[in-house]
Amino acid sequence: MTLSRRTVLRSAAAASVLGAGALRPAYAKAEFTYKYANNLPATHPMNARAREMAAAILEETKGRVEIQVFPFNQLGSDTDVLSQLRSGGVEFFTLSGLILSTLVPGAAITGVGFAFPDYASVWKALDGELGAHVRAQIEKAGLVPMERIWDNGFRQITTSTKPINTAADLANFKIRVPVSPMWTSLFKAFGAAPTSINFAETYSALQTKVVEGQENPLAVIETAKLYEVQKYCSMTNHMWDGYWFLANRRAWERLPADLRAIVAKHINAAGMNQRADVAALNASLQKNLADRGLAFNSPKVDTFREQLRKANFYGEWKGKFGDEAWAILERAVGKLA
Ligand code: X2X
């Protein structure tokens, strides 16, 4: 072996160690090494922006704060990681407000079916009164939410068996939904047969036909390769979903105030970039997914809304959230029921 080849190999090995998350040699061991877990593939913009964010935090804190990113349920399913976050085993976690509602019931309000007509209304509400209302409840439950919610997107229904054109096509349909009373209630109101399954088990539940379908934004359907085990995609846009960026409170308060400010600044900035990436992906992926064999259709969305009214879905949830919270939602999106 020539010297130059050995040198190349040695630096390649060093680069791959650094790529695996070690600190750059310019910094000593970090004072604070915190884990950030999420449920999405490493290729999803959530993780691209999180890696960038972790690098910016390491740099601006001069190596004092290292955030290690663990994508795609590497540390456990959402249900597991939520309890690790509460106990402090994991310091940061992004979780849908609807799944978080198993701990903070009011956090499901952002997922009311067909509440948001478009992204403009989503960000106005979530960066405004509705977001502040939900964050206050999250804080009461002992977790620390960052100010900017990250995007998951508007959700579409995929199936292995048939296109969904009207609400009637969902009658008794076996569909996977995330673990959340709001999701179960929504699909029961549509007349479907929903089963709660963590995202970590969703691909295999579809593959083994435990369920016929699922619902997710296109960016998730693509990056998690759900198109490999699904044939149809019905563009229902039945719900917008977002990820609260949550911190364990004790871990958060262990950071000195100046470091906390730097960390929050970069997490929120990454969230804003992630929103732009995800919205662009969700708007452009249809062709890519059609090329991979997914058959798209545009359902009659009015039949779904009508079905929710008939089933008293809105009345029931207004009762659960209470008049004050419901008024905040309706101030953002208009009258729902
Ligand atoms: O579990 C899902 O379907 C996902 C990835 O969209 C959420 O985190 C809610």
mmCIF file of C-alpha atoms and ligand atoms in Angstrom:
data_model
loop_
_atom_site.group_PDB
_atom_site.id
_atom_site.type_symbol
_atom_site.label_atom_id
_atom_site.label_comp_id
_atom_site.label_asym_id
_atom_site.label_seq_id
_atom_site.Cartn_x
_atom_site.Cartn_y
_atom_site.Cartn_z
ATOM 1 C CA MET A 1 0.000 0.000 0.000
ATOM 2 C CA THR A 2 1.399 3.396 -0.901
ATOM 3 C CA LEU A 3 1.647 6.108 1.667
ATOM 4 C CA SER A 4 -0.847 8.266 -0.168
ATOM 5 C CA ARG A 5 -3.416 5.457 -0.287
ATOM 6 C CA ARG A 6 -2.956 4.805 3.426
ATOM 7 C CA THR A 7 -3.377 8.497 4.152
ATOM 8 C CA VAL A 8 -6.547 8.584 2.107
ATOM 9 C CA LEU A 9 -7.923 5.549 3.943
ATOM 10 C CA ARG A 10 -7.018 6.952 7.310
ATOM 11 C CA SER A 11 -8.729 10.262 6.627
ATOM 12 C CA ALA A 12 -11.754 8.464 5.198
ATOM 13 C CA ALA A 13 -12.056 6.461 8.420
ATOM 14 C CA ALA A 14 -11.710 9.628 10.469
ATOM 15 C CA ALA A 15 -14.368 11.339 8.359
ATOM 16 C CA SER A 16 -16.799 8.494 8.848
ATOM 17 C CA VAL A 17 -16.295 8.574 12.623
ATOM 18 C CA LEU A 18 -16.969 12.305 12.606
ATOM 19 C CA GLY A 19 -19.952 11.747 10.339
ATOM 20 C CA ALA A 20 -21.350 9.346 12.919
ATOM 21 C CA GLY A 21 -21.790 12.231 15.311
ATOM 22 C CA ALA A 22 -18.471 12.648 17.139
ATOM 23 C CA LEU A 23 -17.445 16.154 18.076
ATOM 24 C CA ARG A 24 -15.158 17.980 15.743
ATOM 25 C CA PRO A 25 -11.616 17.886 17.168
ATOM 26 C CA ALA A 26 -11.636 21.657 17.720
ATOM 27 C CA TYR A 27 -14.006 21.095 20.653
ATOM 28 C CA ALA A 28 -13.460 19.240 23.892
ATOM 29 C CA LYS A 29 -16.218 16.940 25.157
ATOM 30 C CA ALA A 30 -19.503 18.842 25.299
ATOM 31 C CA GLU A 31 -20.788 19.985 28.692
ATOM 32 C CA PHE A 32 -24.327 19.080 27.599
ATOM 33 C CA THR A 33 -24.938 16.108 25.309
ATOM 34 C CA TYR A 34 -28.672 15.841 24.622
ATOM 35 C CA LYS A 35 -30.605 13.313 22.582
ATOM 36 C CA TYR A 36 -33.254 14.442 20.091
ATOM 37 C CA ALA A 37 -35.574 11.648 18.887
ATOM 38 C CA ASN A 38 -38.179 11.635 16.127
ATOM 39 C CA ASN A 39 -40.228 9.162 14.113
ATOM 40 C CA LEU A 40 -39.350 10.136 10.533
ATOM 41 C CA PRO A 41 -36.752 8.702 8.119
ATOM 42 C CA ALA A 42 -33.319 10.351 7.960
ATOM 43 C CA THR A 43 -34.149 11.567 4.427
ATOM 44 C CA HIS A 44 -37.204 13.613 5.531
ATOM 45 C CA PRO A 45 -36.611 17.407 5.786
ATOM 46 C CA MET A 46 -37.261 17.140 9.533
ATOM 47 C CA ASN A 47 -33.962 15.298 9.905
ATOM 48 C CA ALA A 48 -32.010 17.284 7.323
ATOM 49 C CA ARG A 49 -32.928 20.486 9.180
ATOM 50 C CA ALA A 50 -32.306 18.888 12.579
ATOM 51 C CA ARG A 51 -28.764 17.872 11.598
ATOM 52 C CA GLU A 52 -28.097 21.399 10.330
ATOM 53 C CA MET A 53 -29.561 22.803 13.560
ATOM 54 C CA ALA A 54 -27.372 20.544 15.729
ATOM 55 C CA ALA A 55 -24.268 21.697 13.820
ATOM 56 C CA ALA A 56 -25.231 25.363 14.259
ATOM 57 C CA ILE A 57 -25.800 24.864 17.997
ATOM 58 C CA LEU A 58 -22.467 23.081 18.442
ATOM 59 C CA GLU A 59 -20.752 25.897 16.600
ATOM 60 C CA GLU A 60 -22.408 28.844 18.338
ATOM 61 C CA THR A 61 -22.016 27.301 21.809
ATOM 62 C CA LYS A 62 -18.353 26.576 20.939
ATOM 63 C CA GLY A 63 -18.846 22.891 21.533
ATOM 64 C CA ARG A 64 -20.646 23.198 24.869
ATOM 65 C CA VAL A 65 -23.980 21.818 23.623
ATOM 66 C CA GLU A 66 -24.096 18.723 21.443
ATOM 67 C CA ILE A 67 -27.474 17.543 20.157
ATOM 68 C CA GLN A 68 -27.497 13.990 18.825
ATOM 69 C CA VAL A 69 -30.245 13.306 16.300
ATOM 70 C CA PHE A 70 -31.959 9.897 16.404
ATOM 71 C CA PRO A 71 -34.378 9.552 13.456
ATOM 72 C CA PHE A 72 -37.013 6.966 12.560
ATOM 73 C CA ASN A 73 -37.922 5.613 16.008
ATOM 74 C CA GLN A 74 -34.339 4.423 16.679
ATOM 75 C CA LEU A 75 -34.995 5.084 20.373
ATOM 76 C CA GLY A 76 -38.467 3.527 20.359
ATOM 77 C CA SER A 77 -42.026 4.116 19.165
ATOM 78 C CA ASP A 78 -43.723 7.464 19.821
ATOM 79 C CA THR A 79 -45.471 6.007 22.849
ATOM 80 C CA ASP A 80 -42.121 4.804 24.293
ATOM 81 C CA VAL A 81 -40.241 7.999 23.529
ATOM 82 C CA LEU A 82 -42.956 10.179 25.083
ATOM 83 C CA SER A 83 -42.376 8.390 28.381
ATOM 84 C CA GLN A 84 -38.582 8.632 27.948
ATOM 85 C CA LEU A 85 -38.998 12.356 27.371
ATOM 86 C CA ARG A 86 -41.013 12.704 30.570
ATOM 87 C CA SER A 87 -38.475 10.738 32.620
ATOM 88 C CA GLY A 88 -35.477 12.521 31.085
ATOM 89 C CA GLY A 89 -34.023 9.513 29.225
ATOM 90 C CA VAL A 90 -34.466 11.580 26.063
ATOM 91 C CA GLU A 91 -34.060 15.367 26.225
ATOM 92 C CA PHE A 92 -35.816 16.450 23.004
ATOM 93 C CA PHE A 93 -38.630 14.907 20.956
ATOM 94 C CA THR A 94 -40.880 16.073 18.131
ATOM 95 C CA LEU A 95 -44.413 14.731 18.475
ATOM 96 C CA SER A 96 -47.738 15.359 16.762
ATOM 97 C CA GLY A 97 -50.055 17.406 18.967
ATOM 98 C CA LEU A 98 -52.643 14.681 18.468
ATOM 99 C CA ILE A 99 -50.443 11.932 19.894
ATOM 100 C CA LEU A 100 -49.306 14.297 22.644
ATOM 101 C CA SER A 101 -53.000 14.612 23.526
ATOM 102 C CA THR A 102 -52.769 11.250 25.313
ATOM 103 C CA LEU A 103 -50.922 13.347 27.939
ATOM 104 C CA VAL A 104 -52.223 16.864 27.138
ATOM 105 C CA PRO A 105 -55.830 16.415 25.923
ATOM 106 C CA GLY A 106 -56.172 19.997 24.643
ATOM 107 C CA ALA A 107 -53.234 19.559 22.240
ATOM 108 C CA ALA A 108 -55.461 17.618 19.829
ATOM 109 C CA ILE A 109 -57.379 20.757 18.865
ATOM 110 C CA THR A 110 -55.086 21.486 15.906
ATOM 111 C CA GLY A 111 -56.152 18.188 14.325
ATOM 112 C CA VAL A 112 -59.914 18.738 14.084
ATOM 113 C CA GLY A 113 -60.982 17.325 10.695
ATOM 114 C CA PHE A 114 -61.010 19.837 7.816
ATOM 115 C CA ALA A 115 -60.390 22.755 10.212
ATOM 116 C CA PHE A 116 -57.619 24.456 8.211
ATOM 117 C CA PRO A 117 -58.226 25.320 4.552
ATOM 118 C CA ASP A 118 -54.566 26.030 3.720
ATOM 119 C CA TYR A 119 -51.042 26.566 5.078
ATOM 120 C CA ALA A 120 -51.543 30.331 5.439
ATOM 121 C CA SER A 121 -54.295 29.742 7.990
ATOM 122 C CA VAL A 122 -52.237 27.030 9.722
ATOM 123 C CA TRP A 123 -49.209 29.237 10.403
ATOM 124 C CA LYS A 124 -51.293 32.265 11.341
ATOM 125 C CA ALA A 125 -53.103 30.189 13.971
ATOM 126 C CA LEU A 126 -50.134 28.166 15.226
ATOM 127 C CA ASP A 127 -47.795 31.173 15.462
ATOM 128 C CA GLY A 128 -50.668 33.119 17.025
ATOM 129 C CA GLU A 129 -53.407 32.651 19.587
ATOM 130 C CA LEU A 130 -54.134 28.952 19.000
ATOM 131 C CA GLY A 131 -50.469 27.944 19.246
ATOM 132 C CA ALA A 132 -49.997 29.947 22.443
ATOM 133 C CA HIS A 133 -53.101 28.304 23.904
ATOM 134 C CA VAL A 134 -51.766 24.790 23.204
ATOM 135 C CA ARG A 135 -48.228 25.567 24.403
ATOM 136 C CA ALA A 136 -49.598 26.829 27.728
ATOM 137 C CA GLN A 137 -51.273 23.463 28.266
ATOM 138 C CA ILE A 138 -48.126 21.557 27.304
ATOM 139 C CA GLU A 139 -46.174 23.582 29.875
ATOM 140 C CA LYS A 140 -48.746 22.783 32.558
ATOM 141 C CA ALA A 141 -48.079 19.104 31.880
ATOM 142 C CA GLY A 142 -44.380 19.627 32.662
ATOM 143 C CA LEU A 143 -42.882 19.674 29.164
ATOM 144 C CA VAL A 144 -41.238 22.630 27.422
ATOM 145 C CA PRO A 145 -42.498 23.313 23.868
ATOM 146 C CA MET A 146 -40.367 25.437 21.543
ATOM 147 C CA GLU A 147 -42.238 28.364 20.056
ATOM 148 C CA ARG A 148 -42.378 27.222 16.422
ATOM 149 C CA ILE A 149 -44.279 24.059 15.637
ATOM 150 C CA TRP A 150 -42.679 21.969 12.843
ATOM 151 C CA ASP A 151 -44.715 20.736 9.872
ATOM 152 C CA ASN A 152 -45.975 17.276 9.064
ATOM 153 C CA GLY A 153 -48.529 18.436 6.525
ATOM 154 C CA PHE A 154 -52.026 17.876 5.169
ATOM 155 C CA ARG A 155 -52.890 14.203 5.267
ATOM 156 C CA GLN A 156 -54.012 11.919 2.415
ATOM 157 C CA ILE A 157 -55.461 8.403 2.527
ATOM 158 C CA THR A 158 -53.603 5.484 0.919
ATOM 159 C CA THR A 159 -54.937 1.951 0.471
ATOM 160 C CA SER A 160 -53.857 -1.389 -0.950
ATOM 161 C CA THR A 161 -57.366 -2.283 -2.083
ATOM 162 C CA LYS A 162 -59.374 0.561 -3.685
ATOM 163 C CA PRO A 163 -59.457 4.306 -4.206
ATOM 164 C CA ILE A 164 -61.460 6.271 -1.630
ATOM 165 C CA ASN A 165 -63.777 8.643 -3.533
ATOM 166 C CA THR A 166 -66.521 9.447 -1.060
ATOM 167 C CA ALA A 167 -67.032 9.064 2.676
ATOM 168 C CA ALA A 168 -69.170 5.991 1.921
ATOM 169 C CA ASP A 169 -66.060 4.233 0.552
ATOM 170 C CA LEU A 170 -64.643 4.332 4.087
ATOM 171 C CA ALA A 171 -67.514 2.269 5.553
ATOM 172 C CA ASN A 172 -65.928 -0.484 7.698
ATOM 173 C CA PHE A 173 -62.574 0.227 6.042
ATOM 174 C CA LYS A 174 -59.649 -1.136 8.073
ATOM 175 C CA ILE A 175 -57.333 1.815 8.463
ATOM 176 C CA ARG A 176 -54.262 2.401 10.615
ATOM 177 C CA VAL A 177 -54.386 5.656 12.582
ATOM 178 C CA PRO A 178 -51.767 7.043 15.004
ATOM 179 C CA VAL A 179 -52.377 6.491 18.715
ATOM 180 C CA SER A 180 -54.775 9.335 19.548
ATOM 181 C CA PRO A 181 -58.458 9.648 20.488
ATOM 182 C CA MET A 182 -58.863 12.431 17.877
ATOM 183 C CA TRP A 183 -57.755 10.175 15.019
ATOM 184 C CA THR A 184 -59.924 7.284 16.172
ATOM 185 C CA SER A 185 -62.920 9.572 16.576
ATOM 186 C CA LEU A 186 -62.441 11.163 13.139
ATOM 187 C CA PHE A 187 -62.308 7.846 11.305
ATOM 188 C CA LYS A 188 -65.158 6.369 13.330
ATOM 189 C CA ALA A 189 -67.193 9.418 12.334
ATOM 190 C CA PHE A 190 -66.377 8.631 8.699
ATOM 191 C CA GLY A 191 -67.761 5.132 9.339
ATOM 192 C CA ALA A 192 -64.356 3.407 9.070
ATOM 193 C CA ALA A 193 -62.797 0.760 11.360
ATOM 194 C CA PRO A 194 -59.648 2.508 12.664
ATOM 195 C CA THR A 195 -56.855 0.677 14.518
ATOM 196 C CA SER A 196 -54.302 2.623 16.619
ATOM 197 C CA ILE A 197 -50.771 1.669 15.565
ATOM 198 C CA ASN A 198 -47.522 3.531 16.231
ATOM 199 C CA PHE A 199 -45.713 4.795 13.156
ATOM 200 C CA ALA A 200 -42.826 2.412 13.903
ATOM 201 C CA GLU A 201 -45.122 -0.544 13.145
ATOM 202 C CA THR A 202 -47.116 1.000 10.304
ATOM 203 C CA TYR A 203 -45.105 -0.246 7.312
ATOM 204 C CA SER A 204 -45.286 -3.852 8.477
ATOM 205 C CA ALA A 205 -48.981 -3.562 9.409
ATOM 206 C CA LEU A 206 -49.647 -2.487 5.811
ATOM 207 C CA GLN A 207 -47.336 -5.107 4.355
ATOM 208 C CA THR A 208 -48.921 -7.967 6.286
ATOM 209 C CA LYS A 209 -52.413 -6.542 5.580
ATOM 210 C CA VAL A 210 -53.331 -6.200 9.242
ATOM 211 C CA VAL A 211 -54.864 -2.994 7.855
ATOM 212 C CA GLU A 212 -55.829 -2.022 4.295
ATOM 213 C CA GLY A 213 -54.794 1.579 4.465
ATOM 214 C CA GLN A 214 -53.334 4.502 6.358
ATOM 215 C CA GLU A 215 -53.239 8.271 6.070
ATOM 216 C CA ASN A 216 -50.209 10.595 5.994
ATOM 217 C CA PRO A 217 -48.789 13.585 4.125
ATOM 218 C CA LEU A 218 -47.038 12.784 0.826
ATOM 219 C CA ALA A 219 -43.601 13.610 2.278
ATOM 220 C CA VAL A 220 -44.050 10.774 4.788
ATOM 221 C CA ILE A 221 -45.530 8.374 2.215
ATOM 222 C CA GLU A 222 -42.453 8.964 0.055
ATOM 223 C CA THR A 223 -39.626 9.007 2.614
ATOM 224 C CA ALA A 224 -40.988 6.037 4.600
ATOM 225 C CA LYS A 225 -41.579 4.178 1.291
ATOM 226 C CA LEU A 226 -45.209 3.419 2.124
ATOM 227 C CA TYR A 227 -45.845 3.389 -1.649
ATOM 228 C CA GLU A 228 -44.121 -0.031 -1.689
ATOM 229 C CA VAL A 229 -47.037 -1.544 0.234
ATOM 230 C CA GLN A 230 -49.935 0.677 -0.981
ATOM 231 C CA LYS A 231 -51.603 1.066 -4.416
ATOM 232 C CA TYR A 232 -53.982 4.050 -4.207
ATOM 233 C CA CYS A 233 -53.682 7.552 -2.849
ATOM 234 C CA SER A 234 -56.803 9.669 -2.323
ATOM 235 C CA MET A 235 -56.112 13.380 -1.871
ATOM 236 C CA THR A 236 -58.533 14.070 0.959
ATOM 237 C CA ASN A 237 -56.481 16.723 2.827
ATOM 238 C CA HIS A 238 -58.691 15.727 5.761
ATOM 239 C CA MET A 239 -56.414 17.110 8.471
ATOM 240 C CA TRP A 240 -53.326 19.240 8.970
ATOM 241 C CA ASP A 241 -50.753 17.819 11.378
ATOM 242 C CA GLY A 242 -47.669 19.358 12.999
ATOM 243 C CA TYR A 243 -44.883 18.387 15.390
ATOM 244 C CA TRP A 244 -44.318 20.232 18.659
ATOM 245 C CA PHE A 245 -40.583 20.389 19.402
ATOM 246 C CA LEU A 246 -40.560 19.336 23.066
ATOM 247 C CA ALA A 247 -37.890 19.411 25.759
ATOM 248 C CA ASN A 248 -37.707 17.603 29.081
ATOM 249 C CA ARG A 249 -38.099 20.414 31.604
ATOM 250 C CA ARG A 250 -35.256 19.456 33.963
ATOM 251 C CA ALA A 251 -32.833 19.046 31.066
ATOM 252 C CA TRP A 252 -33.954 22.382 29.640
ATOM 253 C CA GLU A 253 -33.492 24.178 32.948
ATOM 254 C CA ARG A 254 -30.049 22.635 33.447
ATOM 255 C CA LEU A 255 -28.851 24.710 30.494
ATOM 256 C CA PRO A 256 -27.611 28.168 31.535
ATOM 257 C CA ALA A 257 -29.885 30.944 30.190
ATOM 258 C CA ASP A 258 -27.436 32.053 27.478
ATOM 259 C CA LEU A 259 -27.167 28.509 26.086
ATOM 260 C CA ARG A 260 -30.933 28.040 26.293
ATOM 261 C CA ALA A 261 -31.401 31.150 24.153
ATOM 262 C CA ILE A 262 -28.956 29.884 21.510
ATOM 263 C CA VAL A 263 -30.539 26.428 21.417
ATOM 264 C CA ALA A 264 -34.109 27.788 21.167
ATOM 265 C CA LYS A 265 -33.091 30.231 18.438
ATOM 266 C CA HIS A 266 -31.630 27.479 16.254
ATOM 267 C CA ILE A 267 -34.454 25.002 16.862
ATOM 268 C CA ASN A 268 -37.056 27.618 15.917
ATOM 269 C CA ALA A 269 -35.085 28.745 12.860
ATOM 270 C CA ALA A 270 -34.703 25.128 11.722
ATOM 271 C CA GLY A 271 -38.453 24.691 12.187
ATOM 272 C CA MET A 272 -39.166 27.618 9.880
ATOM 273 C CA ASN A 273 -36.883 26.138 7.199
ATOM 274 C CA GLN A 274 -38.391 22.693 7.723
ATOM 275 C CA ARG A 275 -41.890 24.155 7.162
ATOM 276 C CA ALA A 276 -40.826 25.582 3.809
ATOM 277 C CA ASP A 277 -39.154 22.296 2.760
ATOM 278 C CA VAL A 278 -42.130 20.129 3.750
ATOM 279 C CA ALA A 279 -44.754 22.356 2.126
ATOM 280 C CA ALA A 280 -42.728 22.355 -1.112
ATOM 281 C CA LEU A 281 -42.317 18.564 -0.977
ATOM 282 C CA ASN A 282 -45.984 17.919 -0.245
ATOM 283 C CA ALA A 283 -46.907 20.138 -3.200
ATOM 284 C CA SER A 284 -44.513 18.461 -5.637
ATOM 285 C CA LEU A 285 -44.389 14.762 -4.741
ATOM 286 C CA GLN A 286 -47.521 13.582 -6.513
ATOM 287 C CA LYS A 287 -45.767 13.017 -9.833
ATOM 288 C CA ASN A 288 -42.824 11.258 -8.201
ATOM 289 C CA LEU A 289 -45.174 8.919 -6.321
ATOM 290 C CA ALA A 290 -47.319 8.300 -9.415
ATOM 291 C CA ASP A 291 -44.118 7.247 -11.231
ATOM 292 C CA ARG A 292 -43.556 4.744 -8.433
ATOM 293 C CA GLY A 293 -46.954 3.227 -9.138
ATOM 294 C CA LEU A 294 -49.312 4.949 -6.707
ATOM 295 C CA ALA A 295 -52.695 5.664 -8.390
ATOM 296 C CA PHE A 296 -54.021 9.093 -7.378
ATOM 297 C CA ASN A 297 -57.594 10.330 -7.256
ATOM 298 C CA SER A 298 -59.317 13.520 -6.111
ATOM 299 C CA PRO A 299 -62.171 12.496 -3.807
ATOM 300 C CA LYS A 300 -65.436 14.351 -3.290
ATOM 301 C CA VAL A 301 -64.331 16.155 -0.153
ATOM 302 C CA ASP A 302 -67.797 17.579 0.627
ATOM 303 C CA THR A 303 -69.100 14.072 1.330
ATOM 304 C CA PHE A 304 -66.513 13.728 4.127
ATOM 305 C CA ARG A 305 -67.404 17.051 5.733
ATOM 306 C CA GLU A 306 -71.104 16.240 5.481
ATOM 307 C CA GLN A 307 -70.496 12.887 7.183
ATOM 308 C CA LEU A 308 -68.655 14.632 10.073
ATOM 309 C CA ARG A 309 -71.588 16.995 10.604
ATOM 310 C CA LYS A 310 -74.080 14.136 10.511
ATOM 311 C CA ALA A 311 -72.049 12.166 13.062
ATOM 312 C CA ASN A 312 -71.900 15.263 15.329
ATOM 313 C CA PHE A 313 -68.082 15.100 15.226
ATOM 314 C CA TYR A 314 -67.705 18.871 15.663
ATOM 315 C CA GLY A 315 -70.318 19.094 18.423
ATOM 316 C CA GLU A 316 -68.685 16.273 20.334
ATOM 317 C CA TRP A 317 -65.195 17.812 20.206
ATOM 318 C CA LYS A 318 -66.446 21.294 20.998
ATOM 319 C CA GLY A 319 -67.841 19.756 24.184
ATOM 320 C CA LYS A 320 -64.505 18.087 25.004
ATOM 321 C CA PHE A 321 -62.276 21.088 24.348
ATOM 322 C CA GLY A 322 -64.697 23.546 25.923
ATOM 323 C CA ASP A 323 -66.227 26.775 24.591
ATOM 324 C CA GLU A 324 -63.170 28.923 25.212
ATOM 325 C CA ALA A 325 -60.727 26.722 23.282
ATOM 326 C CA TRP A 326 -63.270 26.136 20.524
ATOM 327 C CA ALA A 327 -63.754 29.895 20.154
ATOM 328 C CA ILE A 328 -59.981 30.306 19.687
ATOM 329 C CA LEU A 329 -60.038 27.663 16.954
ATOM 330 C CA GLU A 330 -63.043 29.250 15.230
ATOM 331 C CA ARG A 331 -61.458 32.700 15.407
ATOM 332 C CA ALA A 332 -58.625 31.215 13.340
ATOM 333 C CA VAL A 333 -60.573 29.101 10.851
ATOM 334 C CA GLY A 334 -64.192 30.277 10.856
ATOM 335 C CA LYS A 335 -67.335 28.507 12.076
ATOM 336 C CA LEU A 336 -67.017 24.729 12.069
ATOM 337 C CA ALA A 337 -70.357 23.445 13.286
HETATM 338 O O1 X2X B 1 -47.625 8.442 12.801
HETATM 339 C C1 X2X B 1 -47.821 9.094 11.764
HETATM 340 O O2 X2X B 1 -48.616 8.753 10.892
HETATM 341 C C2 X2X B 1 -47.063 10.379 11.564
HETATM 342 C C3 X2X B 1 -45.655 10.066 11.108
HETATM 343 O O3 X2X B 1 -47.687 11.163 10.586
HETATM 344 C C4 X2X B 1 -47.089 11.123 12.851
HETATM 345 O O4 X2X B 1 -46.109 11.287 13.505
HETATM 346 C C5 X2X B 1 -48.401 11.618 13.315
#
